[in-house]
XYZ file of C-alpha atoms in Angstrom:
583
model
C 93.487 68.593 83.304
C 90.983 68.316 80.400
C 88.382 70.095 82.653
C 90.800 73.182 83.637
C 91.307 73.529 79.857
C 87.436 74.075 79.187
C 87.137 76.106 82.397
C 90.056 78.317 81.471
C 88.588 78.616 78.026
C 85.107 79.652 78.970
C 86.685 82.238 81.490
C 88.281 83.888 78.662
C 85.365 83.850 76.713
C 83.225 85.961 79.425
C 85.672 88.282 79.392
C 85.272 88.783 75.717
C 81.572 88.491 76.032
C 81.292 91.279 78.739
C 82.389 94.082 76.469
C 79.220 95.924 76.483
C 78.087 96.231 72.356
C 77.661 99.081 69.901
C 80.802 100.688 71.939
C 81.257 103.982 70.381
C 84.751 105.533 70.996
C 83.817 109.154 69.632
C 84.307 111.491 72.332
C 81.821 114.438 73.715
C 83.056 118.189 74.166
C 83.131 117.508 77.706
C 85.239 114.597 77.685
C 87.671 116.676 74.979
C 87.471 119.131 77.775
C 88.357 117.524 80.490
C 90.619 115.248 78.346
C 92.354 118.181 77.332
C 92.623 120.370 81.237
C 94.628 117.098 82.335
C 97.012 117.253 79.425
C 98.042 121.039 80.384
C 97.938 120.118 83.558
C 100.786 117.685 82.823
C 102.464 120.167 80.798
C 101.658 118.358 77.373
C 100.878 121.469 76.090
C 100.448 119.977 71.875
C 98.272 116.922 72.835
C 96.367 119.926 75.337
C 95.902 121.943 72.289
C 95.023 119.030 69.894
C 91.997 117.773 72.705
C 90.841 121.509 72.975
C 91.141 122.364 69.564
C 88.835 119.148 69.163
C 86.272 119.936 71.523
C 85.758 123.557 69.878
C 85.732 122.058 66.576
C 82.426 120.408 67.882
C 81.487 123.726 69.714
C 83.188 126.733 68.696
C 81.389 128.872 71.548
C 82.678 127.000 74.471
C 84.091 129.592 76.273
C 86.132 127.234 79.289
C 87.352 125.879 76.309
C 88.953 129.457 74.444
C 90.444 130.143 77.954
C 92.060 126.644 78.894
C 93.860 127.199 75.160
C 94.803 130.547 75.549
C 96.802 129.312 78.586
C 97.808 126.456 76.778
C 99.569 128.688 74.034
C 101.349 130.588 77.111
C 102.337 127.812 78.324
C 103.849 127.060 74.255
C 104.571 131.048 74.280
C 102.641 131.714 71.519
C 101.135 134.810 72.421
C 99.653 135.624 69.031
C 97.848 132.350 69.815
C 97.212 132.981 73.295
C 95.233 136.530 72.414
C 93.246 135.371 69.517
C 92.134 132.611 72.115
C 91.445 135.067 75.255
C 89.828 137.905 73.087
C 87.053 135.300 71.778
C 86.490 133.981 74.919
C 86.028 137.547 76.151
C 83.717 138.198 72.536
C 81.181 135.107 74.085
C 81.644 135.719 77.785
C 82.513 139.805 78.385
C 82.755 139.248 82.458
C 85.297 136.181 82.126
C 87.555 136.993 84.733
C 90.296 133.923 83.445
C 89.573 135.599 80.195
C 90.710 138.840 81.403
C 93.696 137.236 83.318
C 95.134 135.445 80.704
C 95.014 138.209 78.090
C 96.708 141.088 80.800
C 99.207 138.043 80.636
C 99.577 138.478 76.996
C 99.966 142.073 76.766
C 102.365 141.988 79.669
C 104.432 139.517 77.824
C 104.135 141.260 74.701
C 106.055 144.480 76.399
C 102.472 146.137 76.105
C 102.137 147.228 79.827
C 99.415 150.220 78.946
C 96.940 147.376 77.903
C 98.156 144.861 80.009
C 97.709 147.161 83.560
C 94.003 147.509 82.863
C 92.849 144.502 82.116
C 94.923 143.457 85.513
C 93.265 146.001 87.499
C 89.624 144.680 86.389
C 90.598 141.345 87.551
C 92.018 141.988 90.586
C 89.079 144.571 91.972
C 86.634 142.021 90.623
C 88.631 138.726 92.463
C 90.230 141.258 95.838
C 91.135 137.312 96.689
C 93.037 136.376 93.718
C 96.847 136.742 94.936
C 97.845 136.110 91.058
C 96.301 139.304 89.584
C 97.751 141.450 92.163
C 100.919 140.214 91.700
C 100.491 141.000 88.263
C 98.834 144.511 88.682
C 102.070 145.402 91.113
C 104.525 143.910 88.632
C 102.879 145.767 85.279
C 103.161 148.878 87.544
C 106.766 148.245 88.516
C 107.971 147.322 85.105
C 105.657 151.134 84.105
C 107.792 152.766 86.735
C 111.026 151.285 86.160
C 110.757 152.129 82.256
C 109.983 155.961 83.703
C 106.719 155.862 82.559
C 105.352 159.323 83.783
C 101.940 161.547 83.367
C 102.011 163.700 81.066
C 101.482 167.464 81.849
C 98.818 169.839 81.768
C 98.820 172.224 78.797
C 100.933 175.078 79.177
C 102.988 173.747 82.265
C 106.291 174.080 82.424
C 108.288 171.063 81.284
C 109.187 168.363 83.723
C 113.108 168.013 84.028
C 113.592 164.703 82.713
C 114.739 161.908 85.347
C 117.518 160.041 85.008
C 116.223 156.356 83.437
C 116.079 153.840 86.145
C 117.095 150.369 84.878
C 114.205 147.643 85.530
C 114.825 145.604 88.652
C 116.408 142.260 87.759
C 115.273 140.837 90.939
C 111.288 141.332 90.498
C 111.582 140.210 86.999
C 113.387 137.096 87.345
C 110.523 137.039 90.481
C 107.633 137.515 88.246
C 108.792 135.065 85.369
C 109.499 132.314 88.019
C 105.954 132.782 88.969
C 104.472 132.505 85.843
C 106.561 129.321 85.314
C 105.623 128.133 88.408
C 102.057 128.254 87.748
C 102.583 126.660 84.449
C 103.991 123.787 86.361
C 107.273 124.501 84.986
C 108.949 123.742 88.142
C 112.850 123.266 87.179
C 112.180 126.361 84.842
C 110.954 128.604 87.297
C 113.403 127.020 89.942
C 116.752 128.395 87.417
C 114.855 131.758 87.237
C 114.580 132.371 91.489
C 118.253 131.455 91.873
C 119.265 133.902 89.194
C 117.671 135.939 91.477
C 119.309 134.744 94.694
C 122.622 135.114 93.129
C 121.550 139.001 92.834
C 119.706 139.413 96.025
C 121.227 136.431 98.568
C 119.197 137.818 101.127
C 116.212 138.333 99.421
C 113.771 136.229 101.803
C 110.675 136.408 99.184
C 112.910 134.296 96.625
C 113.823 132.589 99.554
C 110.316 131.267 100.280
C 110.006 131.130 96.796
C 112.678 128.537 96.512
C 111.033 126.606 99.260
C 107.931 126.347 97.947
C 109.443 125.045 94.737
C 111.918 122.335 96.077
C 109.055 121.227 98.475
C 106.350 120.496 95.243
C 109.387 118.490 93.840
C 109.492 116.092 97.007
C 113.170 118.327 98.022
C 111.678 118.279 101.582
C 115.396 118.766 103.425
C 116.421 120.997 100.496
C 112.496 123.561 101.198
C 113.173 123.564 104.958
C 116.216 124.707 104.613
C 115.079 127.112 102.476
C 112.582 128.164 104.938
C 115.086 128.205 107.739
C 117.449 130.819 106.099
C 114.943 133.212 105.550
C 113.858 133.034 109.021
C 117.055 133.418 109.907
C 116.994 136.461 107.777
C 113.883 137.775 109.226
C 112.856 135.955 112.196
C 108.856 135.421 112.526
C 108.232 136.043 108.736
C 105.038 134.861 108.172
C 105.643 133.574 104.769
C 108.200 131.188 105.706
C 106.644 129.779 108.722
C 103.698 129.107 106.204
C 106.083 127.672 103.847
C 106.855 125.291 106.667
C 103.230 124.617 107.308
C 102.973 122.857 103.869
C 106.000 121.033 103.672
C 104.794 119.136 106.927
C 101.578 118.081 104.666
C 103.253 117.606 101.759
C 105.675 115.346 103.998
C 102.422 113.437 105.419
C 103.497 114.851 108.878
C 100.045 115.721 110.112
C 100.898 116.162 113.780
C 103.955 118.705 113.106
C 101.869 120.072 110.375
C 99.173 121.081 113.348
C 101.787 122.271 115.887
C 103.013 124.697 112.985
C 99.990 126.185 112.055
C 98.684 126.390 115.677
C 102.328 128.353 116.117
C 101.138 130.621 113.354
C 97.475 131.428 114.080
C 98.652 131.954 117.922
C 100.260 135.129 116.291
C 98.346 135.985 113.369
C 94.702 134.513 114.351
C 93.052 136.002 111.620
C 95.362 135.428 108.702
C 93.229 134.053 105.656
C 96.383 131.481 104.596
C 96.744 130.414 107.856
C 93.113 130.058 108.556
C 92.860 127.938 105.291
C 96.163 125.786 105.843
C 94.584 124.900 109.209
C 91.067 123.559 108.080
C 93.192 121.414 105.114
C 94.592 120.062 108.221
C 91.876 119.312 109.745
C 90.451 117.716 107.072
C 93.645 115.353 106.928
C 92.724 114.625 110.784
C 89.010 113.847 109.758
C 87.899 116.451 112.162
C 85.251 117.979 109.788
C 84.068 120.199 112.708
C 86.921 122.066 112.873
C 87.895 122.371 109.447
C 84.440 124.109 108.234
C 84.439 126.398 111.350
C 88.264 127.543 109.565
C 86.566 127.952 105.869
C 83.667 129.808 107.552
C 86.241 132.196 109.340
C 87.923 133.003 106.227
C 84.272 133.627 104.528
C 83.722 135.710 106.860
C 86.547 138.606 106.239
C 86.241 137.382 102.500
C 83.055 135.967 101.061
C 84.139 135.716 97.798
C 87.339 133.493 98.933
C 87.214 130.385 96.394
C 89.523 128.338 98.529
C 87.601 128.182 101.135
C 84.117 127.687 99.420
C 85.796 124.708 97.844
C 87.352 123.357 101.411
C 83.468 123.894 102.515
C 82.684 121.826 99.433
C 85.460 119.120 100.544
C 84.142 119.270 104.307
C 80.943 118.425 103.261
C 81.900 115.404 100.941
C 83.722 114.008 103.554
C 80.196 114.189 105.953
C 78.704 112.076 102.727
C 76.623 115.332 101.662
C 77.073 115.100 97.896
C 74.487 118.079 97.252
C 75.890 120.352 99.578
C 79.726 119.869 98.261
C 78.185 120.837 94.763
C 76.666 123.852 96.163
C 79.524 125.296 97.279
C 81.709 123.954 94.205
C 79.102 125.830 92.161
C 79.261 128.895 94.207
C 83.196 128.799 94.230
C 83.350 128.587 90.497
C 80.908 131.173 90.018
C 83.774 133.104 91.385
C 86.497 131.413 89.076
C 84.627 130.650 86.192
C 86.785 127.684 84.407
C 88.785 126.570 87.315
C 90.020 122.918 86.287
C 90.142 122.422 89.827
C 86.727 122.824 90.774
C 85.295 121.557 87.583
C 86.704 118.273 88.516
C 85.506 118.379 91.894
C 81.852 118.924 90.187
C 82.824 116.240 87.649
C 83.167 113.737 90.803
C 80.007 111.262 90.138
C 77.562 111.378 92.968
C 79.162 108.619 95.656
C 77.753 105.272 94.725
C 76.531 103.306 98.473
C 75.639 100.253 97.017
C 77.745 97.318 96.095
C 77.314 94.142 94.981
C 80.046 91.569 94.511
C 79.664 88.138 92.497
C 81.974 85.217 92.135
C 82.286 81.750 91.354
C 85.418 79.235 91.524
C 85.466 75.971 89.662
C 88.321 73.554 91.351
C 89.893 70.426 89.411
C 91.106 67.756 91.652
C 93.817 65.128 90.626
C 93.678 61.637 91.371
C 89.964 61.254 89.662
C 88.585 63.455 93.020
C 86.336 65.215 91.227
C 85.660 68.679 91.078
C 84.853 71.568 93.559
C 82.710 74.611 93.263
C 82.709 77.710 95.328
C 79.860 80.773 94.753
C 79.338 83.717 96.838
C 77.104 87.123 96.309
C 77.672 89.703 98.550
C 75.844 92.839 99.191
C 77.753 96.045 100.803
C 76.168 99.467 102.145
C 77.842 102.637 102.921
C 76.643 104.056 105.700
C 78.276 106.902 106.052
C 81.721 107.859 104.681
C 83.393 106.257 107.895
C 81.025 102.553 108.050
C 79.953 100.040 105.646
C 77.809 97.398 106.768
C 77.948 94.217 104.478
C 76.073 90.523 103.581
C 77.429 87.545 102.278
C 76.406 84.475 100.940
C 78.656 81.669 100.214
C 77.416 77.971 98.375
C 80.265 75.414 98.580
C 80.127 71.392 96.932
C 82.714 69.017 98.100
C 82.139 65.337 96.878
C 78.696 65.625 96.967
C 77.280 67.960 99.684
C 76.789 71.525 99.414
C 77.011 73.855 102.424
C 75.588 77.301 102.635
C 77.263 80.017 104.708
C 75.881 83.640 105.568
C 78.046 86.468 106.560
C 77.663 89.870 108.017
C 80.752 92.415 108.510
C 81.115 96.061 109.781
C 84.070 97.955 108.713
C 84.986 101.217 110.481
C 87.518 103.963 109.560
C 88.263 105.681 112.688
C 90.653 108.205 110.658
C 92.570 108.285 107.686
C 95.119 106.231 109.051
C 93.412 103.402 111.121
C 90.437 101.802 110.009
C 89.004 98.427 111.444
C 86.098 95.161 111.196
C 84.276 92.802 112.474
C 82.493 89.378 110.798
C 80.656 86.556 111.889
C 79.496 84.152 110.054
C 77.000 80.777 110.367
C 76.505 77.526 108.534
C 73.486 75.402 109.072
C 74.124 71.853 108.799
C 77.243 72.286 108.317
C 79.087 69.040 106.517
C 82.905 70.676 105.482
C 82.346 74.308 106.412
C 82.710 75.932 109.856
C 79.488 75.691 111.462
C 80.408 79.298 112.676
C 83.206 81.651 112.652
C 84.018 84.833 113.855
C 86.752 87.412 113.004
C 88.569 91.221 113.094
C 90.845 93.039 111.995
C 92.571 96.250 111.564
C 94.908 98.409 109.060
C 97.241 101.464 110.122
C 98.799 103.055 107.478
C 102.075 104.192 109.203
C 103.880 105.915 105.697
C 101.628 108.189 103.949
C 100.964 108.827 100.041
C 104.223 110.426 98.562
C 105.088 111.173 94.803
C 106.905 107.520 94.076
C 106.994 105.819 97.173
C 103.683 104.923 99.779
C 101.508 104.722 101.172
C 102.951 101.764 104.086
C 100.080 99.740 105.875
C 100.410 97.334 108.640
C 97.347 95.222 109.332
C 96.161 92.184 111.175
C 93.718 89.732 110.479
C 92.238 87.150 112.905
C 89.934 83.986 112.902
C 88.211 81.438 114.575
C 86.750 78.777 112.969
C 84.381 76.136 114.976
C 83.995 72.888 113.052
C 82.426 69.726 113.847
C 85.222 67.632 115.318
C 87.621 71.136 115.804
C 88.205 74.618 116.053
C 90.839 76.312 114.828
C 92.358 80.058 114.648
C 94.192 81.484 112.374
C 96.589 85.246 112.928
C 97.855 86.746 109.997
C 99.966 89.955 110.395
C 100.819 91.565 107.332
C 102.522 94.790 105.715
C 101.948 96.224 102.064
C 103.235 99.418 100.541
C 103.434 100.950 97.188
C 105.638 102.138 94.630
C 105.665 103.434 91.398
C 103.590 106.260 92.025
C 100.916 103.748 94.217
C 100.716 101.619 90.573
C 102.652 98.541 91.935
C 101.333 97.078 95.094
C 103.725 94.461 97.383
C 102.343 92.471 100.559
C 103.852 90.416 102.447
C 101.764 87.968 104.635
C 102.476 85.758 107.759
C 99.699 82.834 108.615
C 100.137 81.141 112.038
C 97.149 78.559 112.479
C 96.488 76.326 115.346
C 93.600 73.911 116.347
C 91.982 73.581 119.433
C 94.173 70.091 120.093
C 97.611 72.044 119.708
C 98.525 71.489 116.181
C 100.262 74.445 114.928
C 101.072 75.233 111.357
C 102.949 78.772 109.785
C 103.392 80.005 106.536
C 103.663 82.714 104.392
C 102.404 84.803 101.004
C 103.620 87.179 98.938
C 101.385 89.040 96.368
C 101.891 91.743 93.733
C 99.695 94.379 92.590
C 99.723 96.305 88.983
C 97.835 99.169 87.858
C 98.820 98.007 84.007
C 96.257 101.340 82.672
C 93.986 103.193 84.797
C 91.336 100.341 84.331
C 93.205 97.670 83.685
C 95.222 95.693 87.110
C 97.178 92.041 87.085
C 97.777 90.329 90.547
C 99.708 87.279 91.216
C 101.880 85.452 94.347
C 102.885 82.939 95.756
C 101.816 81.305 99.279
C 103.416 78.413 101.332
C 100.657 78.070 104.395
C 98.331 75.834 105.889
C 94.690 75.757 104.190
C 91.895 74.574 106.600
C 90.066 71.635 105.036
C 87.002 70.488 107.461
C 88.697 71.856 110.345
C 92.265 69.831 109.405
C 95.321 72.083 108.881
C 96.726 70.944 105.577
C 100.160 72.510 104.546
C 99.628 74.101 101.004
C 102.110 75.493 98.181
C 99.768 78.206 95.804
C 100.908 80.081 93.086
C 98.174 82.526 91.522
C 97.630 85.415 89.509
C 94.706 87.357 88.002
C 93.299 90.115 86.308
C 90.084 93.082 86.554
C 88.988 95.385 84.157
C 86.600 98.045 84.691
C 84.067 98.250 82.345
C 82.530 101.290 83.399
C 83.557 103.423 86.501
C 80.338 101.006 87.936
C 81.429 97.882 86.641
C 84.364 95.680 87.306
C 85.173 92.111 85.906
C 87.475 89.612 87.282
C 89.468 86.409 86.258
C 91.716 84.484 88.759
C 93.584 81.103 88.226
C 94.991 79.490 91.084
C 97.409 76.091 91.191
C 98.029 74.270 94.254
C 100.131 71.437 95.749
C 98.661 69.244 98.400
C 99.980 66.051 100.280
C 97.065 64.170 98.534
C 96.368 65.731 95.523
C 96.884 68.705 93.299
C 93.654 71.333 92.470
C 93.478 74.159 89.484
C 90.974 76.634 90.654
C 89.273 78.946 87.715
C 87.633 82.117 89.100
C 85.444 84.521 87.398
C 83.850 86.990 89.064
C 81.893 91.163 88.747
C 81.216 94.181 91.269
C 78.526 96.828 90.375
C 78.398 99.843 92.246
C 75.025 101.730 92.297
């Protein structure tokens, strides 16, 4: 065990080696930036503040960076705040549309509705695609109207008889503050204010939808559709609602019933911009990247200066592997919504990486004075295109003595986001423990898809046979994994049937366990009870391992495994260490 000692030593200490030196934690404007988007984006509006605050400390002209904190202090409902942020944004950057926005916001807040209507206007006749300023402009002039705001006469006309005062409508305000909640990402908050507004207006079917859309971002998918359903009920064929079902199918990952919906819809309304985008997201879920840009370039059509659907262009071409066409239409789409977190992190996306190369190395401690083991491979993998990845391996093995050198080449395929598949072979000349050749394939089918705490559920196969010198033997192993936690703990479960060319049979099992600890740090560990093929001899095997990776860099990736396992003959404590690059 002396030798496990030293080699579990020395695999700490390339860990500790591998931190690259001189690293400097200061952080750039940018990375305060984007730091600080994600924080409001979460709703921690003070650590949001504190990031942005931070960034314009470096560079107090960084307009993104006055706008993201003006709607940070909304979101904190400090208007004085919000203003002084807005207004010198709109000092640096006079055509700032999200400028604009957020300071009508202000005034309309502030019970200033003469400054707030203006500033509305500008930004919705400069954006005719932005739903949020209209709704604004039409609530400012509601809230003008319903506080009898009136034009004054002409000199020397006769006095207007006064009207009576018309209370504000309860129903559009509790509306419009729900909405502005809502887009804070104040979901429960905005949730209380639209049934207030129910309670006052049971059959109002916009607070209806409302409602639906609300439960259904909160993963209430029974609770939305029947939201959904009553306003239909209400008002049978309303558009809104049918949409509203539309996205609760994707949000539920129910692609098929998602398409049968919005196929429903566009067979009435064909040229309805929602619909038109709902059905290219679609098709992007379905991989059918055809159809989905033909739908963005529909909507372009009637509205060229539709951001949606520049960035769905920008998605469509991504998914084809064309990195400088997605940032062409990003770019174009944010030229219209300058400051959009959401297309500033599409842009922020590094261009895809094709290249990578994996390297590993196992040292093996054998009881009984056996010896030791060793076990190196290099591998080189190419993305093809965003659906193939053709891949080389090369694997050098000792064993009392010899050394055997195996090459490997594998194809893996995604047919579709859910089913994805691959093929190996692999050689060995003069071979001495190894398989002088093997071949193999598999396939995974994710069956559940991604949801907020639970998912996604794979089922896959693997299977393998194995030609030695005096046998050949093939091994199926059906297995299922699935997530939790928000996709940050993984659990598989793993059957192994092997059997030899004679009729010995052998089954087993493993179970494994996957944990994102922080975003770049994961643990693994298991435990397996299953036959191990030792020059082509089915030897019955009790494993418990565990291991960790940490990514350097978003490139780099280092790895540490220890493995201890029970044989009829002897015992053997396997040391890994290992690194992938991407380039």
């Amino acid at each position: 065990m002396r030798r496990s000692r030293r080699a579990a030593l020395a695999a700490c200490m390339f860990l500790a080696m591998a931190a690259p030196p001189g690293v400097s934690w200061a952080q750039t404007v940018d990375e305060l930036y984007a730091s600080g988007v994600k924080a409001r984006q979460a709703q921690h509006f003070d650590e949001a503040a504190d990031l942005l605050k931070r960034a314009l400390a470096l560079k107090p002209d960084n307009a993104d960076a006055l706008v993201q904190l003006g709607f940070v202090e909304l979101g904190r409902n400090d208007l004085p705040a919000a203003r002084d942020a807005f207004s010198r944004a709109l000092s640096l950057a006079p055509a700032y549309m999200d400028a604009s926005f957020g300071l009508a916001e202000v005034e309309f807040r502030s019970g200033n509705l003469d400054a707030a209507l203006p500033l509305a206007e500008k930004v919705a006749g400069a954006e005719p695609g932005n739903a949020d300023a209209a709704t604004l402009v039409e609530t400012i002039r509601k809230a003008k109207q319903a506080a009898g705001d009136k034009p004054k006469p002409a000199p020397g006309a006769a006095p207007a008889k006064k009207a009576p005062l018309r209370r504000a409508d309860p129903v559009a305000g509790l509306m419009e503050q729900g909405r502005r909640l809502r887009a804070a990402g104040k979901l429960p908050e905005a949730e209380r204010a639209y049934r207030r507004a129910l309670k006052l207006s049971p059959r109002n079917t916009d607070v209806l939808v409302a409602l639906g859309l609300v439960a259904g971002a909160g993963q209430r998918f029974d609770e939305a559709g029947q939201f959904f359903d009553r306003a239909l009920a209400i008002k049978p064929g309303l558009l809104d609602a049918r949409l509203g079902k539309v996205r609760l199918a994707i949000w539920q990952g129910d692609v098929p019933r998602a398409r049968l919906t919005v196929d429903d819809v566009l067979a009435t309304a064909p040229d309805n911009v929602e619909a038109l985008n709902l059905d290219a997201r679609i098709s992007l879920l379905e991989a059918d990247y055809t159809r989905a840009g033909q739908s963005f370039d529909r909507v372009l059509a009637s509205d060229p200066r539709n951001a949606e659907a520049l960035v769905g262009i920008g998605d469509v071409r991504r998914a084809e592997g064309d990195d400088a066409a997605a940032r062409a239409a990003y770019n174009q789409a944010l030229a219209i919504e300058p400051g959009s977190a959401e297309i500033e992190q599409r842009l922020a996306v590094p261009p895809p990486r094709k290249w990578r190369l994996d390297i590993g190395t196992e040292v093996s401690d054998l009881t009984g004075g056996l010896g030791d083991w060793t076990d190196s491979a290099a591998g080189l993998a190419y993305r093809l295109s965003p659906a193939t990845t053709l891949s080389g391996r090369t694997r050098v093995a000792t064993r009392y003595g010899h050394t055997d050198v195996q090459i490997e080449g594998r194809i893996d395929e995604a047919f579709s986001p859910a089913f994805s598949a691959y093929a190996l072979a692999a050689a060995t000349p003069d071979a001495d423990f190894l398989a002088r050749y093997s071949i193999g394939a598999g396939a995974s089918w994710q069956v559940v898809a991604p949801a907020k705490a639970f998912g996604p559920v794979s089922l896959n196969i693997d299977a393998r046979y194995d030609d030695f010198a005096n046998a050949g033997v093939t091994t199926v192993s059906p297995w299922v994994q699935g997530y939790i936690l928000d996709g940050r703990l993984g659990l598989s479960a793993r059957w192994v049937h092997a059997e030899d060319d004679i009729g010995t049979r052998a089954d087993g099992y493993m179970l494994r366990a996957d944990l994102a600890v922080t975003q770049r740090f994961n643990v693994f560990g298991g435990y397996a009870d299953a036959p191990e093929i030792s020059d082509g001899t089915l030897v019955p095997t009790r494993t418990v391992f565990g291991g960790v990776s940490f990514d350097v860099t978003d490139p780099l990736t280092l790895r540490a495994s220890i493995a201890h396992e029970q044989r009829p003959t002897f015992d053997r404590t396997i040391v890994g260490l290992g690194l992938t690059a991407r380039f």
